[in-house]
CSV table of C-alpha atoms in Angstrom, one decimal:
chain,number,residue,atom,x,y,z
U,1,UNK,CA,18.8,-0.8,-30.8
U,2,UNK,CA,21.8,0.2,-32.8
U,3,UNK,CA,21.9,1.1,-36.4
U,4,UNK,CA,23.4,-2.3,-37.5
U,5,UNK,CA,20.5,-4.3,-35.9
U,6,UNK,CA,17.9,-1.9,-37.4
U,7,UNK,CA,19.4,-2.5,-40.9
U,8,UNK,CA,19.3,-6.3,-40.4
U,9,UNK,CA,15.7,-6.3,-39.3
U,10,UNK,CA,14.7,-4.0,-42.1
U,11,UNK,CA,16.5,-6.2,-44.7
U,12,UNK,CA,14.7,-9.3,-43.3
U,13,UNK,CA,11.3,-7.6,-43.4
U,14,UNK,CA,12.0,-6.4,-47.0
U,15,UNK,CA,13.1,-10.0,-48.0
U,16,UNK,CA,10.0,-11.6,-46.5
U,17,UNK,CA,7.8,-9.1,-48.2
U,18,UNK,CA,9.5,-9.6,-51.6
U,19,UNK,CA,9.6,-13.4,-51.3
U,20,UNK,CA,6.0,-13.9,-50.1
U,21,UNK,CA,4.5,-13.9,-53.6
U,22,UNK,CA,7.1,-16.3,-54.9
U,23,UNK,CA,6.5,-18.7,-52.0
U,24,UNK,CA,2.8,-18.4,-52.5
U,25,UNK,CA,3.0,-19.2,-56.2
U,26,UNK,CA,5.2,-22.3,-55.4
U,27,UNK,CA,2.6,-23.5,-52.9
U,28,UNK,CA,-0.1,-23.0,-55.5
U,29,UNK,CA,1.8,-24.8,-58.2
U,30,UNK,CA,2.4,-27.8,-55.8
U,31,UNK,CA,-1.4,-27.9,-55.0
U,32,UNK,CA,-2.2,-28.0,-58.8
U,33,UNK,CA,0.5,-30.5,-59.7
U,34,UNK,CA,-2.1,-33.1,-60.7
U,35,UNK,CA,-3.8,-30.8,-63.3
U,36,UNK,CA,-3.3,-31.4,-67.0
U,37,UNK,CA,-1.1,-28.9,-68.9
U,38,UNK,CA,-2.5,-29.9,-72.3
U,39,UNK,CA,-6.0,-30.2,-73.9
U,40,UNK,CA,-6.9,-33.8,-74.9
U,41,UNK,CA,-8.2,-34.3,-78.4
U,42,UNK,CA,-10.0,-37.6,-77.6
U,43,UNK,CA,-9.6,-38.6,-74.0
U,44,UNK,CA,-11.5,-37.0,-71.1
U,45,UNK,CA,-9.4,-35.1,-68.5
U,46,UNK,CA,-9.5,-38.0,-66.1
U,47,UNK,CA,-8.4,-40.5,-68.8
U,48,UNK,CA,-5.7,-38.1,-70.0
U,49,UNK,CA,-4.5,-37.7,-66.4
U,50,UNK,CA,-4.2,-41.5,-66.3
U,51,UNK,CA,-2.2,-41.6,-69.5
U,52,UNK,CA,0.1,-38.8,-68.4
U,53,UNK,CA,0.7,-40.6,-65.1
U,54,UNK,CA,1.4,-43.9,-66.9
U,55,UNK,CA,3.9,-42.2,-69.3
U,56,UNK,CA,5.6,-40.3,-66.5
U,57,UNK,CA,6.0,-43.4,-64.3
U,58,UNK,CA,7.2,-45.6,-67.2
U,59,UNK,CA,9.7,-42.9,-68.5
U,60,UNK,CA,10.5,-40.4,-65.8
U,61,UNK,CA,12.9,-37.5,-66.4
U,62,UNK,CA,16.5,-38.4,-65.6
U,63,UNK,CA,19.7,-37.2,-67.2
U,64,UNK,CA,17.6,-37.7,-70.4
U,65,UNK,CA,14.2,-36.2,-71.1
U,66,UNK,CA,11.2,-38.1,-69.7
U,67,UNK,CA,8.1,-39.2,-71.6
U,68,UNK,CA,6.2,-36.1,-70.7
U,69,UNK,CA,9.1,-33.9,-71.9
U,70,UNK,CA,8.7,-35.2,-75.4
U,71,UNK,CA,4.9,-35.1,-75.1
U,72,UNK,CA,4.4,-38.9,-75.6
U,73,UNK,CA,1.0,-38.6,-73.8
U,74,UNK,CA,-0.2,-35.8,-76.1
U,75,UNK,CA,0.9,-37.9,-79.2
U,76,UNK,CA,-0.9,-41.0,-78.0
U,77,UNK,CA,-4.1,-39.1,-77.3
U,78,UNK,CA,-3.9,-37.6,-80.8
U,79,UNK,CA,-3.2,-41.1,-82.2
U,80,UNK,CA,-6.4,-42.4,-80.5
U,81,UNK,CA,-8.4,-39.5,-81.9
U,82,UNK,CA,-7.1,-39.7,-85.5
U,83,UNK,CA,-6.3,-43.4,-86.2
U,84,UNK,CA,-8.7,-45.4,-84.0
U,85,UNK,CA,-12.2,-46.2,-85.2
U,86,UNK,CA,-15.2,-45.8,-82.9
U,87,UNK,CA,-14.9,-49.4,-81.6
U,88,UNK,CA,-11.2,-49.0,-80.9
U,89,UNK,CA,-11.8,-45.7,-79.1
U,90,UNK,CA,-14.5,-47.3,-76.9
U,91,UNK,CA,-12.2,-50.1,-76.1
U,92,UNK,CA,-9.4,-47.7,-75.0
U,93,UNK,CA,-11.8,-45.9,-72.7
U,94,UNK,CA,-13.1,-49.2,-71.3
U,95,UNK,CA,-9.5,-50.4,-70.7
U,96,UNK,CA,-8.5,-47.2,-68.9
U,97,UNK,CA,-11.6,-47.4,-66.7
U,98,UNK,CA,-10.9,-51.1,-65.9
U,99,UNK,CA,-7.3,-50.3,-65.1
U,100,UNK,CA,-8.4,-47.4,-62.8
U,101,UNK,CA,-11.1,-49.6,-61.3
U,102,UNK,CA,-8.6,-52.3,-60.4
U,103,UNK,CA,-6.3,-49.7,-58.8
U,104,UNK,CA,-9.3,-48.4,-56.8
U,105,UNK,CA,-10.2,-51.8,-55.6
U,106,UNK,CA,-6.6,-52.6,-54.5
U,107,UNK,CA,-5.3,-49.2,-53.3
U,108,UNK,CA,-8.5,-47.1,-52.9
U,109,UNK,CA,-7.4,-44.6,-55.5
U,110,UNK,CA,-7.1,-44.3,-59.3
U,111,UNK,CA,-3.7,-44.8,-60.9
U,112,UNK,CA,-2.9,-41.1,-61.2
U,113,UNK,CA,-3.3,-40.6,-57.4
U,114,UNK,CA,-1.2,-43.6,-56.3
U,115,UNK,CA,2.2,-43.0,-54.6
U,116,UNK,CA,5.3,-44.0,-56.4
U,117,UNK,CA,5.6,-47.2,-54.4
U,118,UNK,CA,2.0,-48.2,-55.2
U,119,UNK,CA,2.5,-47.4,-58.9
U,120,UNK,CA,5.6,-49.7,-58.9
U,121,UNK,CA,3.6,-52.5,-57.2
U,122,UNK,CA,0.9,-52.0,-59.8
U,123,UNK,CA,3.3,-52.2,-62.7
U,124,UNK,CA,5.0,-55.2,-61.2
U,125,UNK,CA,1.7,-57.0,-61.0
U,126,UNK,CA,0.7,-56.0,-64.5
U,127,UNK,CA,4.1,-57.3,-65.8
U,128,UNK,CA,3.6,-60.6,-64.2
U,129,UNK,CA,0.0,-61.1,-65.3
U,130,UNK,CA,-0.2,-59.5,-68.8
U,131,UNK,CA,0.2,-61.7,-71.9
U,132,UNK,CA,3.6,-61.4,-73.6
U,133,UNK,CA,4.4,-60.5,-77.2
U,134,UNK,CA,4.9,-63.6,-79.4
U,135,UNK,CA,8.6,-64.6,-79.8
U,136,UNK,CA,10.1,-63.7,-83.1
U,137,UNK,CA,12.7,-65.3,-85.4
U,138,UNK,CA,13.9,-63.2,-88.3
U,139,UNK,CA,11.0,-60.8,-88.0
U,140,UNK,CA,8.3,-63.5,-88.0
U,141,UNK,CA,6.2,-64.7,-85.1
U,142,UNK,CA,6.9,-68.1,-83.6
U,143,UNK,CA,3.7,-69.8,-82.5
U,144,UNK,CA,0.2,-68.3,-82.4
U,145,UNK,CA,-0.1,-64.5,-82.0
U,146,UNK,CA,-2.3,-63.7,-79.0
U,147,UNK,CA,-3.5,-60.3,-77.9
U,148,UNK,CA,-1.1,-58.8,-75.4
U,149,UNK,CA,-3.8,-56.8,-73.4
U,150,UNK,CA,-4.1,-53.2,-72.5
U,151,UNK,CA,-1.1,-52.8,-70.2
U,152,UNK,CA,1.6,-54.3,-72.4
U,153,UNK,CA,0.0,-52.7,-75.5
U,154,UNK,CA,0.0,-49.2,-73.9
U,155,UNK,CA,3.6,-49.7,-72.6
U,156,UNK,CA,4.7,-50.6,-76.1
U,157,UNK,CA,3.0,-47.6,-77.6
U,158,UNK,CA,4.5,-45.2,-75.0
U,159,UNK,CA,8.0,-46.6,-75.8
U,160,UNK,CA,7.4,-46.3,-79.5
U,161,UNK,CA,6.2,-42.7,-79.1
U,162,UNK,CA,9.2,-41.8,-77.0
U,163,UNK,CA,11.9,-43.3,-79.2
U,164,UNK,CA,10.1,-41.9,-82.4
U,165,UNK,CA,10.2,-38.3,-81.0
U,166,UNK,CA,12.5,-35.8,-82.6
U,167,UNK,CA,14.1,-34.9,-79.3
U,168,UNK,CA,15.2,-38.4,-78.5
U,169,UNK,CA,16.0,-39.3,-82.1
U,170,UNK,CA,18.4,-36.3,-82.5
U,171,UNK,CA,19.7,-35.6,-79.0
U,172,UNK,CA,19.8,-39.0,-77.2
U,173,UNK,CA,20.2,-41.7,-79.8
U,174,UNK,CA,23.0,-41.6,-82.3
U,175,UNK,CA,21.8,-39.6,-85.3
U,176,UNK,CA,23.2,-39.0,-88.8
U,177,UNK,CA,20.8,-36.8,-90.9
U,178,UNK,CA,22.7,-37.9,-94.1
U,179,UNK,CA,23.8,-41.5,-93.6
U,180,UNK,CA,26.9,-42.7,-95.4
U,181,UNK,CA,27.8,-46.0,-96.8
U,182,UNK,CA,26.1,-49.2,-95.6
U,183,UNK,CA,28.4,-51.4,-93.5
U,184,UNK,CA,26.5,-54.6,-92.7
U,185,UNK,CA,29.2,-56.3,-90.7
U,186,UNK,CA,31.1,-54.2,-88.1
U,187,UNK,CA,32.4,-54.8,-84.6
U,188,UNK,CA,29.9,-54.0,-81.8
U,189,UNK,CA,32.5,-51.8,-80.1
U,190,UNK,CA,32.3,-49.4,-83.1
U,191,UNK,CA,28.5,-49.1,-83.0
U,192,UNK,CA,28.3,-47.6,-79.5
U,193,UNK,CA,24.9,-46.0,-78.8
U,194,UNK,CA,21.6,-47.2,-80.3
U,195,UNK,CA,20.9,-45.4,-83.6
U,196,UNK,CA,17.9,-43.3,-84.4
U,197,UNK,CA,15.7,-44.4,-87.4
């Protein structure tokens, strides 16, 4: 064995020894991917895992932050804890359990454990079968106002939490901390992006 081959083999052995802990930690992090990274205030860990999976599937990270990046799931859990009465909290828990039970019956797993394709199929089915929000004209409901059900209500809450977050309001939507004059009638081409409230 010449000196050059010995140096190559030594460098490979050193690289493998140095890289082993990093590779091990990557494998461990993949194995624990399903665990929660926050402590729920109201929901149990299983229910919080459902909520995080729902938020992540509805608003995944793309070139803009995802729902989990702005902690929409943490906010919704806190909202359940602080603003819902006991009856409302019991209903949320019952609705999550029913949603998971339906997933288990159809796919053999709770929602958080479904593959991306199964989650997409689940959402598609929920979209088709969930009651819709009442149509509105000038801010008022047209016709009777019926309950929209758990899926559509949670979806609406997730979207509200996402677009109300500081990160999205300041860095994704158009934002003017000190708005100027009111211009009620202007060409759409001048408006551009949706504005933060």
